[in-house]
Amino acid sequence: MADGAVYKTLMSVDARGSGTYLNGAKRRMRAQIYDLAHASFAACGVARTMLHLEDRGDGFIAAVDSRIPPVQILGTWLTEMHQRQRVQNEDLARRLGLRVGVHVGPVEHDDEGLSGEAMDLVCRLADSSVARTVLEHSGRDLVCVVSESLHHEVVRHGGRFVEPGSYRSARITLKEGPVTAWFHVPGEPRPELPGDEGFGVLPTDAPMGGHGGGAAAGGDAEGRRKRTDTGGATPSAGVRPSADGGRRTRESDDWPAGEEAGPGARWDIHVTGGTSVAQDRAVFHGPVSFGGTDRPARDDDGSEEGR
């Protein structure tokens, strides 16, 4: 084996919540990860002989041959992973979630595997608390984190399936100290990060189901994920529709109006009717007026409907 480090595209892939899987479920989860990864490598022309891969129990680390352009991994491979994972997760009660770190740097091979500072960095990126938080609160099942140098040298120039505007930077603290990392959530124009206003409120088209967003993944009774102290303001109790379609109040029977509402006021509304959901989630910008259920609705001429 040649002595010295060689520059390669390095990857670290970790599964969400792997410690909560029972043994049988973990075996199936691992098989799913490898099925997705190898099919995606094949789709972008990465043969097994061009890939060094080491298992990590709940994922893997890998070094891709330098003959494969990094943009091909960030573009075609990541897109294939996202699309295949999305289809595969449709039939799962517990959705597979993945954090993917990517970096290009020198790495050494020995009889035991891969080593080097570059390998340490890519593993830290995928395992960072910010990556975990972004995946949890995005309502999606995949987050990609790339190094500052990879973003500067590859991502910002764009390429096939690589949209520079869909990446956002954040300062994260690793064991070795603070670094800048760039975050991308496939399916989102731009990912929300801790500290953003409204961080933790699920997008309207987020997949439903275990670990996939919605009430089943920790949302409240109105179908909206609760915000946490990871960023943004914690919402007050306020006034919200009740489960039977009426209104629920703490101190008043009126929704905020006038100066209290203001042009920037927001309410998340969950409307149901009969056995079907009429509107799963809507955001109304104030000032907004709502008619109470204790008063009959009126037409434009002031007469009660139905008369």
CSV table of N, CA and C in Angstrom, one decimal, residues 40-135:
chain,number,residue,atom,x,y,z
A,40,SER,N,-27.7,4.3,-5.5
A,40,SER,CA,-27.4,5.7,-5.8
A,40,SER,C,-25.9,5.8,-6.4
A,41,PHE,N,-25.0,5.1,-5.8
A,41,PHE,CA,-23.6,5.1,-6.3
A,41,PHE,C,-23.6,4.6,-7.8
A,42,ALA,N,-24.3,3.5,-8.0
A,42,ALA,CA,-24.4,2.9,-9.3
A,42,ALA,C,-25.0,3.9,-10.3
A,43,ALA,N,-26.0,4.6,-9.9
A,43,ALA,CA,-26.7,5.5,-10.8
A,43,ALA,C,-25.8,6.7,-11.2
A,44,CYS,N,-24.8,7.0,-10.4
A,44,CYS,CA,-23.9,8.1,-10.8
A,44,CYS,C,-22.6,7.6,-11.3
A,45,GLY,N,-22.5,6.4,-11.6
A,45,GLY,CA,-21.2,5.8,-12.2
A,45,GLY,C,-20.1,5.5,-11.3
A,46,VAL,N,-20.4,5.4,-10.0
A,46,VAL,CA,-19.3,5.0,-9.0
A,46,VAL,C,-19.3,3.5,-8.8
A,47,ALA,N,-18.4,2.8,-9.4
A,47,ALA,CA,-18.3,1.3,-9.3
A,47,ALA,C,-17.8,1.0,-7.9
A,48,ARG,N,-18.0,-0.3,-7.5
A,48,ARG,CA,-17.5,-0.7,-6.2
A,48,ARG,C,-16.0,-0.6,-6.1
A,49,THR,N,-15.3,-0.8,-7.2
A,49,THR,CA,-13.8,-0.7,-7.1
A,49,THR,C,-13.4,0.8,-6.9
A,50,MET,N,-14.3,1.7,-7.1
A,50,MET,CA,-13.9,3.1,-6.9
A,50,MET,C,-14.4,3.7,-5.6
A,51,LEU,N,-14.7,2.8,-4.7
A,51,LEU,CA,-15.3,3.2,-3.4
A,51,LEU,C,-14.8,2.4,-2.3
A,52,HIS,N,-14.2,3.1,-1.3
A,52,HIS,CA,-13.9,2.4,0.0
A,52,HIS,C,-14.9,2.8,1.0
A,53,LEU,N,-15.5,1.7,1.6
A,53,LEU,CA,-16.7,2.0,2.5
A,53,LEU,C,-16.4,1.2,3.8
A,54,GLU,N,-16.7,1.8,4.9
A,54,GLU,CA,-16.6,1.1,6.2
A,54,GLU,C,-17.9,1.3,7.0
A,55,ASP,N,-18.3,0.2,7.5
A,55,ASP,CA,-19.6,0.2,8.3
A,55,ASP,C,-19.4,0.8,9.7
A,56,ARG,N,-20.4,1.5,10.1
A,56,ARG,CA,-20.4,2.2,11.4
A,56,ARG,C,-21.6,1.8,12.3
A,57,GLY,N,-22.3,0.7,11.9
A,57,GLY,CA,-23.4,0.2,12.7
A,57,GLY,C,-24.7,0.9,12.4
A,58,ASP,N,-24.7,2.2,12.4
A,58,ASP,CA,-25.9,3.0,12.1
A,58,ASP,C,-25.7,3.8,10.8
A,59,GLY,N,-24.8,3.4,10.0
A,59,GLY,CA,-24.4,4.1,8.8
A,59,GLY,C,-23.1,3.7,8.3
A,60,PHE,N,-22.4,4.6,7.6
A,60,PHE,CA,-21.0,4.2,7.1
A,60,PHE,C,-20.2,5.5,6.8
A,61,ILE,N,-18.9,5.3,6.7
A,61,ILE,CA,-18.1,6.3,6.1
A,61,ILE,C,-17.5,5.8,4.8
A,62,ALA,N,-17.2,6.7,3.9
A,62,ALA,CA,-16.7,6.3,2.6
A,62,ALA,C,-15.7,7.3,2.0
A,63,ALA,N,-14.9,6.8,1.2
A,63,ALA,CA,-14.0,7.6,0.4
A,63,ALA,C,-14.2,7.2,-1.1
A,64,VAL,N,-14.5,8.2,-1.9
A,64,VAL,CA,-14.8,8.0,-3.3
A,64,VAL,C,-13.5,8.4,-4.1
A,65,ASP,N,-13.2,7.5,-5.1
A,65,ASP,CA,-12.0,7.7,-5.9
A,65,ASP,C,-12.0,9.2,-6.5
A,66,SER,N,-10.8,9.7,-6.6
A,66,SER,CA,-10.7,11.1,-7.0
A,66,SER,C,-11.0,11.3,-8.5
A,67,ARG,N,-11.2,10.2,-9.2
A,67,ARG,CA,-11.6,10.3,-10.6
A,67,ARG,C,-13.1,10.7,-10.7
A,68,ILE,N,-13.8,10.5,-9.6
A,68,ILE,CA,-15.2,11.0,-9.6
A,68,ILE,C,-15.3,12.4,-9.2
A,69,PRO,N,-15.8,13.3,-10.0
A,69,PRO,CA,-15.9,14.7,-9.5
A,69,PRO,C,-16.8,14.9,-8.3
A,70,PRO,N,-16.4,15.7,-7.3
A,70,PRO,CA,-17.3,15.9,-6.1
A,70,PRO,C,-18.7,16.4,-6.5
A,71,VAL,N,-18.8,17.2,-7.6
A,71,VAL,CA,-20.1,17.7,-7.9
A,71,VAL,C,-21.1,16.5,-8.3
A,72,GLN,N,-20.5,15.4,-8.8
A,72,GLN,CA,-21.3,14.3,-9.1
A,72,GLN,C,-21.9,13.6,-7.9
A,73,ILE,N,-21.2,13.7,-6.8
A,73,ILE,CA,-21.7,13.1,-5.5
A,73,ILE,C,-22.8,14.1,-4.9
A,74,LEU,N,-22.5,15.4,-4.9
A,74,LEU,CA,-23.4,16.4,-4.4
A,74,LEU,C,-24.6,16.6,-5.3
A,75,GLY,N,-24.5,16.2,-6.6
A,75,GLY,CA,-25.6,16.4,-7.5
A,75,GLY,C,-26.4,15.1,-7.7
A,76,THR,N,-25.9,14.2,-8.6
A,76,THR,CA,-26.6,13.0,-8.9
A,76,THR,C,-26.7,12.0,-7.8
A,77,TRP,N,-25.7,11.8,-7.0
A,77,TRP,CA,-25.8,10.8,-5.9
A,77,TRP,C,-26.8,11.3,-4.9
A,78,LEU,N,-26.7,12.5,-4.5
A,78,LEU,CA,-27.6,13.0,-3.4
A,78,LEU,C,-29.0,13.0,-3.9
A,79,THR,N,-29.2,13.4,-5.2
A,79,THR,CA,-30.6,13.4,-5.7
A,79,THR,C,-31.2,12.0,-5.8
A,80,GLU,N,-30.3,11.1,-6.2
A,80,GLU,CA,-30.8,9.7,-6.2
A,80,GLU,C,-31.1,9.2,-4.8
A,81,MET,N,-30.3,9.5,-3.9
A,81,MET,CA,-30.6,9.1,-2.5
A,81,MET,C,-31.9,9.7,-2.0
A,82,HIS,N,-32.1,10.9,-2.3
A,82,HIS,CA,-33.4,11.6,-1.8
A,82,HIS,C,-34.6,11.0,-2.5
A,83,GLN,N,-34.6,10.8,-3.8
A,83,GLN,CA,-35.7,10.2,-4.5
A,83,GLN,C,-36.0,8.8,-4.1
A,84,ARG,N,-35.0,8.0,-4.0
A,84,ARG,CA,-35.2,6.6,-3.6
A,84,ARG,C,-35.6,6.5,-2.2
A,85,GLN,N,-35.1,7.3,-1.3
A,85,GLN,CA,-35.5,7.2,0.1
A,85,GLN,C,-36.9,7.7,0.3
A,86,ARG,N,-37.3,8.7,-0.5
A,86,ARG,CA,-38.7,9.2,-0.4
A,86,ARG,C,-39.7,8.1,-0.8
A,87,VAL,N,-39.4,7.4,-1.8
A,87,VAL,CA,-40.3,6.3,-2.3
A,87,VAL,C,-40.3,5.2,-1.3
A,88,GLN,N,-39.1,4.8,-0.8
A,88,GLN,CA,-39.0,3.7,0.1
A,88,GLN,C,-39.7,4.0,1.5
A,89,ASN,N,-39.6,5.2,1.9
A,89,ASN,CA,-40.2,5.6,3.2
A,89,ASN,C,-41.8,5.7,3.1
A,90,GLU,N,-42.3,5.7,1.9
A,90,GLU,CA,-43.8,5.8,1.8
A,90,GLU,C,-44.5,4.7,2.5
A,91,ASP,N,-43.9,3.5,2.5
A,91,ASP,CA,-44.5,2.3,3.0
A,91,ASP,C,-44.1,1.9,4.4
A,92,LEU,N,-43.3,2.8,5.1
A,92,LEU,CA,-42.7,2.5,6.4
A,92,LEU,C,-43.5,3.3,7.5
A,93,ALA,N,-43.8,2.6,8.5
A,93,ALA,CA,-44.5,3.3,9.7
A,93,ALA,C,-43.4,4.2,10.4
A,94,ARG,N,-42.2,3.8,10.3
A,94,ARG,CA,-41.1,4.6,10.9
A,94,ARG,C,-40.1,4.9,9.8
A,95,ARG,N,-40.1,6.2,9.4
A,95,ARG,CA,-39.4,6.7,8.3
A,95,ARG,C,-37.9,6.7,8.6
A,96,LEU,N,-37.1,6.3,7.6
A,96,LEU,CA,-35.6,6.4,7.8
A,96,LEU,C,-35.2,7.8,7.6
A,97,GLY,N,-34.4,8.3,8.5
A,97,GLY,CA,-33.9,9.7,8.4
A,97,GLY,C,-32.3,9.6,8.3
A,98,LEU,N,-31.7,10.4,7.5
A,98,LEU,CA,-30.3,10.3,7.3
A,98,LEU,C,-29.6,11.7,7.4
A,99,ARG,N,-28.4,11.7,8.0
A,99,ARG,CA,-27.6,12.9,8.0
A,99,ARG,C,-26.3,12.5,7.2
A,100,VAL,N,-26.0,13.3,6.2
A,100,VAL,CA,-24.9,13.0,5.3
A,100,VAL,C,-23.9,14.2,5.3
A,101,GLY,N,-22.7,13.9,5.7
A,101,GLY,CA,-21.6,14.8,5.7
A,101,GLY,C,-20.7,14.6,4.5
A,102,VAL,N,-20.3,15.7,3.8
A,102,VAL,CA,-19.4,15.5,2.6
A,102,VAL,C,-18.3,16.5,2.7
A,103,HIS,N,-17.1,16.1,2.4
A,103,HIS,CA,-15.9,16.9,2.4
A,103,HIS,C,-14.9,16.3,1.4
A,104,VAL,N,-14.0,17.1,0.9
A,104,VAL,CA,-12.9,16.7,0.1
A,104,VAL,C,-11.6,17.0,0.8
A,105,GLY,N,-10.8,16.0,1.0
A,105,GLY,CA,-9.5,16.2,1.7
A,105,GLY,C,-8.6,15.0,1.6
A,106,PRO,N,-7.4,15.2,2.2
A,106,PRO,CA,-6.4,14.0,2.2
A,106,PRO,C,-6.8,13.0,3.2
A,107,VAL,N,-6.7,11.7,2.8
A,107,VAL,CA,-7.1,10.6,3.7
A,107,VAL,C,-6.1,9.5,3.5
A,108,GLU,N,-5.7,8.9,4.5
A,108,GLU,CA,-4.8,7.7,4.5
A,108,GLU,C,-5.5,6.4,4.6
A,109,HIS,N,-5.0,5.4,3.9
A,109,HIS,CA,-5.5,4.1,4.0
A,109,HIS,C,-4.5,3.2,4.7
A,110,ASP,N,-4.9,2.4,5.7
A,110,ASP,CA,-4.0,1.4,6.2
A,110,ASP,C,-4.8,0.1,6.3
A,111,ASP,N,-4.2,-0.9,6.9
A,111,ASP,CA,-4.9,-2.2,7.0
A,111,ASP,C,-6.2,-2.2,7.8
A,112,GLU,N,-6.4,-1.1,8.6
A,112,GLU,CA,-7.6,-1.0,9.4
A,112,GLU,C,-8.6,-0.1,8.9
A,113,GLY,N,-8.3,0.7,7.8
A,113,GLY,CA,-9.3,1.6,7.2
A,113,GLY,C,-8.8,3.0,6.9
A,114,LEU,N,-9.7,3.9,7.1
A,114,LEU,CA,-9.4,5.3,6.7
A,114,LEU,C,-9.0,6.1,8.0
A,115,SER,N,-8.1,7.1,7.8
A,115,SER,CA,-7.7,8.0,8.9
A,115,SER,C,-7.3,9.3,8.3
A,116,GLY,N,-7.3,10.3,9.2
A,116,GLY,CA,-6.8,11.7,8.8
A,116,GLY,C,-7.7,12.7,9.3
A,117,GLU,N,-7.3,14.0,9.4
A,117,GLU,CA,-8.1,15.1,9.9
A,117,GLU,C,-9.3,15.3,9.0
A,118,ALA,N,-9.1,15.1,7.7
A,118,ALA,CA,-10.3,15.3,6.8
A,118,ALA,C,-11.4,14.3,7.1
A,119,MET,N,-11.0,13.1,7.4
A,119,MET,CA,-12.0,12.1,7.8
A,119,MET,C,-12.7,12.4,9.1
A,120,ASP,N,-11.9,12.9,10.0
A,120,ASP,CA,-12.5,13.4,11.3
A,120,ASP,C,-13.5,14.5,11.1
A,121,LEU,N,-13.2,15.4,10.2
A,121,LEU,CA,-14.1,16.6,10.0
A,121,LEU,C,-15.4,16.1,9.4
A,122,VAL,N,-15.4,15.3,8.4
A,122,VAL,CA,-16.6,14.9,7.7
A,122,VAL,C,-17.5,14.1,8.7
A,123,CYS,N,-16.9,13.3,9.6
A,123,CYS,CA,-17.7,12.6,10.6
A,123,CYS,C,-18.3,13.6,11.6
A,124,ARG,N,-17.6,14.6,12.0
A,124,ARG,CA,-18.1,15.6,12.9
A,124,ARG,C,-19.2,16.4,12.3
A,125,LEU,N,-19.1,16.7,11.0
A,125,LEU,CA,-20.2,17.5,10.4
A,125,LEU,C,-21.5,16.7,10.4
A,126,ALA,N,-21.5,15.5,10.1
A,126,ALA,CA,-22.7,14.7,10.0
A,126,ALA,C,-23.3,14.4,11.4
A,127,ASP,N,-22.4,14.4,12.4
A,127,ASP,CA,-22.9,14.1,13.8
A,127,ASP,C,-23.1,15.4,14.6
A,128,SER,N,-23.0,16.5,14.0
A,128,SER,CA,-23.1,17.8,14.8
A,128,SER,C,-24.5,18.0,15.3
A,129,SER,N,-24.6,18.7,16.4
A,129,SER,CA,-26.0,18.9,17.0
A,129,SER,C,-26.8,19.8,16.1
A,130,VAL,N,-26.2,20.7,15.3
A,130,VAL,CA,-27.0,21.5,14.4
A,130,VAL,C,-27.6,20.6,13.3
A,131,ALA,N,-26.8,19.7,12.7
A,131,ALA,CA,-27.3,18.7,11.7
A,131,ALA,C,-28.5,17.9,12.2
A,132,ARG,N,-28.4,17.4,13.5
A,132,ARG,CA,-29.4,16.7,14.1
A,132,ARG,C,-30.7,17.5,14.3
A,133,THR,N,-30.5,18.8,14.7
A,133,THR,CA,-31.6,19.7,14.9
A,133,THR,C,-32.3,20.0,13.6
A,134,VAL,N,-31.5,20.3,12.6
A,134,VAL,CA,-32.1,20.7,11.3
A,134,VAL,C,-32.9,19.5,10.7
A,135,LEU,N,-32.4,18.3,10.8
A,135,LEU,CA,-33.1,17.1,10.3
A,135,LEU,C,-34.4,16.9,11.1
